[in-house]
Amino acid sequence: MENQITLNNSSAEPLYRQLECLLKEKIENGSLLAGSKLPTENELVTAYHVSRVTVRKALDALSQQGYLERRSGKGTFVAGKKLQRTLDGVTSFSQMCREMGCVPGGKTVRRSIELASEKETGLLGLPEDSQILVMERVRYADGQPVVLEVTKFTEDFLFLMNEDLTDSSLYELVEKKRGIRFTKSVKTVDIVYATSQEARFLGISKGYPLLRIESVAEDTTGVYRHLSKQLCIGDKFKLRV
């Protein structure tokens, strides 16, 4: 790697922070491509005339931020681009992927009709003993599993039991078949850790951090019609508020 920018030893900003910002800029502007291998620590030490401690602190910071991936025995690589998940409005996973230049995909792993819980009837304004349609799908971006999604619809949507949902957007399908659009949602976000089954679906290890986004969505008439829970692989996403 050529040293095109000299780090400033006289600056109040620590050298490791300067190197961190420089490498981050190279990743964001495409000078360092996703999947490419970063120069070794020794090469970075020589290129930027800094200590190994400085290099390690910069790389550690970038790894924690999701810009780099350490692979045991192989080196340090530029991480793949993160999917930007917005928290305002209602955006389908498929639309989000297309906006990021990724190919969306989906595989249904469960589809059933169940008795709604007290919490679910309360959120959806349903009478007691109501049934809901429950669908669980693994969502893919460029062929890689990134989200485990559980979606629950009121009985108005039981037609979805017979639809082919492979690689499909539920929102786009519902609008096409029934003319219903979801325009608003209330979301809660927290961090959870993958169970054995969740890890198996997403191709990660048990206990891996997941971003859990739960929402209740309303249609254009202001009626809440469905609930969803998305378990997103934590280092594959960044939230946009």
Short mmCIF file of C-alpha atoms in Angstrom, two decimals:
data_model
loop_
_atom_site.label_atom_id
_atom_site.label_comp_id
_atom_site.label_asym_id
_atom_site.label_seq_id
_atom_site.Cartn_x
_atom_site.Cartn_y
_atom_site.Cartn_z
CA MET A 1 0.00 0.00 0.00
CA GLU A 2 1.45 3.34 -1.01
CA ASN A 3 1.67 6.02 1.66
CA GLN A 4 -0.08 8.85 -0.13
CA ILE A 5 -0.94 10.68 3.08
CA THR A 6 1.55 11.32 5.86
CA LEU A 7 0.24 10.99 9.39
CA ASN A 8 0.70 14.11 11.49
CA ASN A 9 2.87 13.48 14.55
CA SER A 10 2.20 17.03 15.80
CA SER A 11 -1.59 16.66 15.76
CA ALA A 12 -3.58 16.37 18.98
CA GLU A 13 -5.41 13.47 17.34
CA PRO A 14 -3.70 10.15 18.18
CA LEU A 15 -1.85 8.43 15.35
CA TYR A 16 -4.00 5.32 15.60
CA ARG A 17 -7.12 7.46 15.13
CA GLN A 18 -5.57 9.14 12.10
CA LEU A 19 -4.75 5.74 10.59
CA GLU A 20 -8.22 4.46 11.42
CA CYS A 21 -9.85 7.41 9.63
CA LEU A 22 -7.54 7.06 6.64
CA LEU A 23 -8.28 3.36 6.16
CA LYS A 24 -11.99 3.94 6.71
CA GLU A 25 -12.00 6.59 3.97
CA LYS A 26 -10.27 4.18 1.58
CA ILE A 27 -12.93 1.54 2.30
CA GLU A 28 -15.83 3.97 1.87
CA ASN A 29 -14.52 5.49 -1.37
CA GLY A 30 -13.80 2.08 -2.89
CA SER A 31 -10.01 2.26 -2.87
CA LEU A 32 -10.13 -0.83 -0.66
CA LEU A 33 -12.79 -3.16 -2.05
CA ALA A 34 -15.07 -5.42 -0.02
CA GLY A 35 -13.50 -8.86 0.30
CA SER A 36 -9.98 -7.64 -0.44
CA LYS A 37 -7.16 -8.55 1.90
CA LEU A 38 -5.61 -5.74 3.89
CA PRO A 39 -1.80 -5.37 3.94
CA THR A 40 -0.12 -7.11 6.87
CA GLU A 41 0.62 -5.28 10.09
CA ASN A 42 4.29 -5.11 9.13
CA GLU A 43 3.42 -3.59 5.75
CA LEU A 44 1.21 -0.97 7.40
CA VAL A 45 3.93 -0.17 9.93
CA THR A 46 6.38 0.43 7.08
CA ALA A 47 3.93 2.32 4.86
CA TYR A 48 2.76 4.78 7.52
CA HIS A 49 5.89 4.95 9.72
CA VAL A 50 4.01 4.04 12.89
CA SER A 51 4.39 1.41 15.59
CA ARG A 52 2.76 -2.01 15.57
CA VAL A 53 0.67 -0.93 18.59
CA THR A 54 -0.70 2.00 16.57
CA VAL A 55 -1.60 -0.29 13.66
CA ARG A 56 -3.32 -2.82 15.93
CA LYS A 57 -5.38 -0.17 17.70
CA ALA A 58 -6.55 1.22 14.34
CA LEU A 59 -7.45 -2.24 13.01
CA ASP A 60 -9.21 -3.20 16.24
CA ALA A 61 -11.36 -0.08 16.04
CA LEU A 62 -12.28 -0.75 12.39
CA SER A 63 -13.09 -4.38 13.19
CA GLN A 64 -15.41 -3.33 16.02
CA GLN A 65 -17.17 -0.93 13.66
CA GLY A 66 -17.68 -3.70 11.10
CA TYR A 67 -15.32 -2.37 8.44
CA LEU A 68 -12.83 -5.24 8.74
CA GLU A 69 -13.01 -8.98 9.32
CA ARG A 70 -10.22 -10.96 11.00
CA ARG A 71 -9.93 -14.49 9.61
CA SER A 72 -7.83 -16.87 11.66
CA GLY A 73 -4.71 -17.93 9.79
CA LYS A 74 -5.65 -15.90 6.71
CA GLY A 75 -5.33 -12.24 7.64
CA THR A 76 -7.55 -9.16 7.77
CA PHE A 77 -10.11 -8.46 5.05
CA VAL A 78 -12.39 -5.59 4.13
CA ALA A 79 -15.91 -6.54 5.26
CA GLY A 80 -18.82 -6.65 2.86
CA LYS A 81 -21.08 -3.63 2.63
CA LYS A 82 -23.71 -3.27 5.31
CA LEU A 83 -27.41 -3.18 4.53
CA GLN A 84 -28.99 0.08 5.64
CA ARG A 85 -32.19 -0.54 7.58
CA THR A 86 -34.40 2.51 8.06
CA LEU A 87 -36.56 2.81 11.17
CA ASP A 88 -39.05 5.30 9.75
CA GLY A 89 -41.91 4.32 7.46
CA VAL A 90 -42.42 0.83 6.04
CA THR A 91 -39.85 -0.61 3.65
CA SER A 92 -39.83 -4.22 2.51
CA PHE A 93 -36.66 -6.26 2.79
CA SER A 94 -36.68 -6.74 -0.99
CA GLN A 95 -36.88 -3.01 -1.61
CA MET A 96 -34.09 -2.35 0.89
CA CYS A 97 -31.83 -4.84 -0.89
CA ARG A 98 -32.52 -3.41 -4.32
CA GLU A 99 -31.75 0.11 -3.07
CA MET A 100 -28.38 -1.19 -1.84
CA GLY A 101 -27.61 -2.93 -5.12
CA CYS A 102 -28.14 -6.42 -3.69
CA VAL A 103 -30.28 -9.27 -5.00
CA PRO A 104 -33.01 -10.14 -2.44
CA GLY A 105 -34.08 -13.69 -1.72
CA GLY A 106 -36.26 -15.64 0.68
CA LYS A 107 -37.02 -19.17 1.86
CA THR A 108 -40.08 -20.10 3.90
CA VAL A 109 -39.28 -22.39 6.84
CA ARG A 110 -42.66 -22.31 8.60
CA ARG A 111 -46.22 -21.36 7.71
CA SER A 112 -49.15 -22.01 10.04
CA ILE A 113 -52.48 -20.74 11.37
CA GLU A 114 -52.37 -20.22 15.12
CA LEU A 115 -54.49 -18.89 17.95
CA ALA A 116 -53.46 -15.29 18.64
CA SER A 117 -51.99 -14.57 22.06
CA GLU A 118 -53.48 -11.96 24.38
CA LYS A 119 -50.65 -9.58 23.45
CA GLU A 120 -51.23 -10.12 19.72
CA THR A 121 -54.99 -9.57 19.93
CA GLY A 122 -54.32 -6.37 21.87
CA LEU A 123 -51.80 -5.03 19.34
CA LEU A 124 -53.97 -5.88 16.35
CA GLY A 125 -57.31 -4.96 17.92
CA LEU A 126 -58.73 -8.46 17.48
CA PRO A 127 -61.43 -10.24 19.50
CA GLU A 128 -60.45 -13.11 21.77
CA ASP A 129 -59.91 -16.52 20.16
CA SER A 130 -58.90 -14.91 16.85
CA GLN A 131 -56.59 -16.81 14.55
CA ILE A 132 -53.54 -15.35 12.84
CA LEU A 133 -51.34 -16.47 9.99
CA VAL A 134 -47.71 -16.99 11.05
CA MET A 135 -44.88 -17.17 8.53
CA GLU A 136 -41.19 -17.63 9.23
CA ARG A 137 -38.70 -16.95 6.47
CA VAL A 138 -34.96 -16.71 6.01
CA ARG A 139 -34.09 -13.63 3.95
CA TYR A 140 -31.03 -13.49 1.72
CA ALA A 141 -28.93 -10.69 0.24
CA ASP A 142 -26.82 -11.77 -2.74
CA GLY A 143 -27.39 -15.37 -1.72
CA GLN A 144 -26.23 -14.93 1.88
CA PRO A 145 -28.65 -15.39 4.83
CA VAL A 146 -28.90 -12.12 6.75
CA VAL A 147 -32.35 -12.05 8.42
CA LEU A 148 -34.68 -14.53 10.09
CA GLU A 149 -38.14 -13.00 9.81
CA VAL A 150 -41.37 -13.96 11.60
CA THR A 151 -44.46 -12.22 10.20
CA LYS A 152 -47.98 -12.47 11.64
CA PHE A 153 -51.08 -11.40 9.71
CA THR A 154 -54.75 -11.15 10.62
CA GLU A 155 -57.22 -13.63 9.11
CA ASP A 156 -57.81 -11.29 6.16
CA PHE A 157 -54.51 -12.56 4.77
CA LEU A 158 -55.06 -16.31 4.93
CA PHE A 159 -54.76 -16.40 1.13
CA LEU A 160 -51.00 -16.19 1.70
CA MET A 161 -51.06 -19.80 2.89
CA ASN A 162 -51.27 -20.89 -0.76
CA GLU A 163 -48.88 -18.37 -2.31
CA ASP A 164 -45.36 -19.16 -3.46
CA LEU A 165 -43.28 -16.88 -1.26
CA THR A 166 -39.86 -18.00 -2.50
CA ASP A 167 -37.74 -14.92 -3.20
CA SER A 168 -40.89 -12.77 -2.97
CA SER A 169 -41.74 -9.56 -1.14
CA LEU A 170 -44.78 -10.03 1.09
CA TYR A 171 -45.65 -6.34 0.89
CA GLU A 172 -45.49 -6.31 -2.89
CA LEU A 173 -47.53 -9.52 -3.10
CA VAL A 174 -50.23 -8.20 -0.73
CA GLU A 175 -50.51 -4.95 -2.68
CA LYS A 176 -50.72 -6.82 -5.99
CA LYS A 177 -53.30 -9.37 -4.80
CA ARG A 178 -55.44 -7.23 -2.46
CA GLY A 179 -54.48 -3.62 -3.13
CA ILE A 180 -53.38 -3.18 0.51
CA ARG A 181 -50.36 -1.02 1.29
CA PHE A 182 -48.64 -0.67 4.64
CA THR A 183 -47.56 2.90 5.27
CA LYS A 184 -46.71 3.25 8.96
CA SER A 185 -45.27 1.09 11.71
CA VAL A 186 -44.23 1.28 15.33
CA LYS A 187 -40.86 -0.37 15.94
CA THR A 188 -38.79 -1.46 18.91
CA VAL A 189 -35.12 -2.38 18.58
CA ASP A 190 -32.78 -4.33 20.85
CA ILE A 191 -29.88 -6.79 20.79
CA VAL A 192 -30.39 -10.51 21.37
CA TYR A 193 -28.19 -13.57 20.89
CA ALA A 194 -28.87 -16.39 18.46
CA THR A 195 -30.39 -19.61 19.73
CA SER A 196 -29.25 -22.92 18.26
CA GLN A 197 -32.13 -22.99 15.79
CA GLU A 198 -31.74 -19.34 14.77
CA ALA A 199 -28.02 -19.88 14.29
CA ARG A 200 -28.69 -22.89 12.06
CA PHE A 201 -31.05 -20.92 9.82
CA LEU A 202 -28.64 -17.99 9.51
CA GLY A 203 -25.42 -19.95 9.19
CA ILE A 204 -23.83 -18.41 12.28
CA SER A 205 -22.70 -19.68 15.66
CA LYS A 206 -24.99 -19.95 18.69
CA GLY A 207 -24.84 -16.78 20.76
CA TYR A 208 -23.97 -14.57 17.79
CA PRO A 209 -25.35 -11.01 18.30
CA LEU A 210 -28.56 -10.26 16.42
CA LEU A 211 -30.39 -7.01 15.91
CA ARG A 212 -34.04 -7.66 16.82
CA ILE A 213 -36.56 -5.31 15.20
CA GLU A 214 -40.19 -5.81 16.20
CA SER A 215 -42.93 -3.81 14.55
CA VAL A 216 -46.68 -3.47 14.22
CA ALA A 217 -47.74 -2.05 10.85
CA GLU A 218 -50.85 -0.23 9.71
CA ASP A 219 -52.36 0.11 6.27
CA THR A 220 -53.52 3.25 4.49
CA THR A 221 -56.79 3.23 6.47
CA GLY A 222 -54.92 3.41 9.78
CA VAL A 223 -55.77 -0.16 10.81
CA TYR A 224 -53.03 -2.39 12.28
CA ARG A 225 -52.93 -5.53 10.15
CA HIS A 226 -49.70 -7.35 10.90
CA LEU A 227 -46.81 -7.87 13.30
CA SER A 228 -43.24 -8.75 12.46
CA LYS A 229 -40.02 -9.71 14.16
CA GLN A 230 -36.77 -9.51 12.23
CA LEU A 231 -33.59 -11.04 13.60
CA CYS A 232 -30.80 -9.39 11.63
CA ILE A 233 -27.18 -10.54 11.77
CA GLY A 234 -25.73 -7.67 13.75
CA ASP A 235 -22.61 -6.94 11.71
CA LYS A 236 -24.47 -7.05 8.37
CA PHE A 237 -26.64 -4.02 9.09
CA LYS A 238 -26.52 -0.41 10.11
CA LEU A 239 -29.59 1.52 11.18
CA ARG A 240 -30.66 4.75 9.52
CA VAL A 241 -32.92 6.95 11.64
#
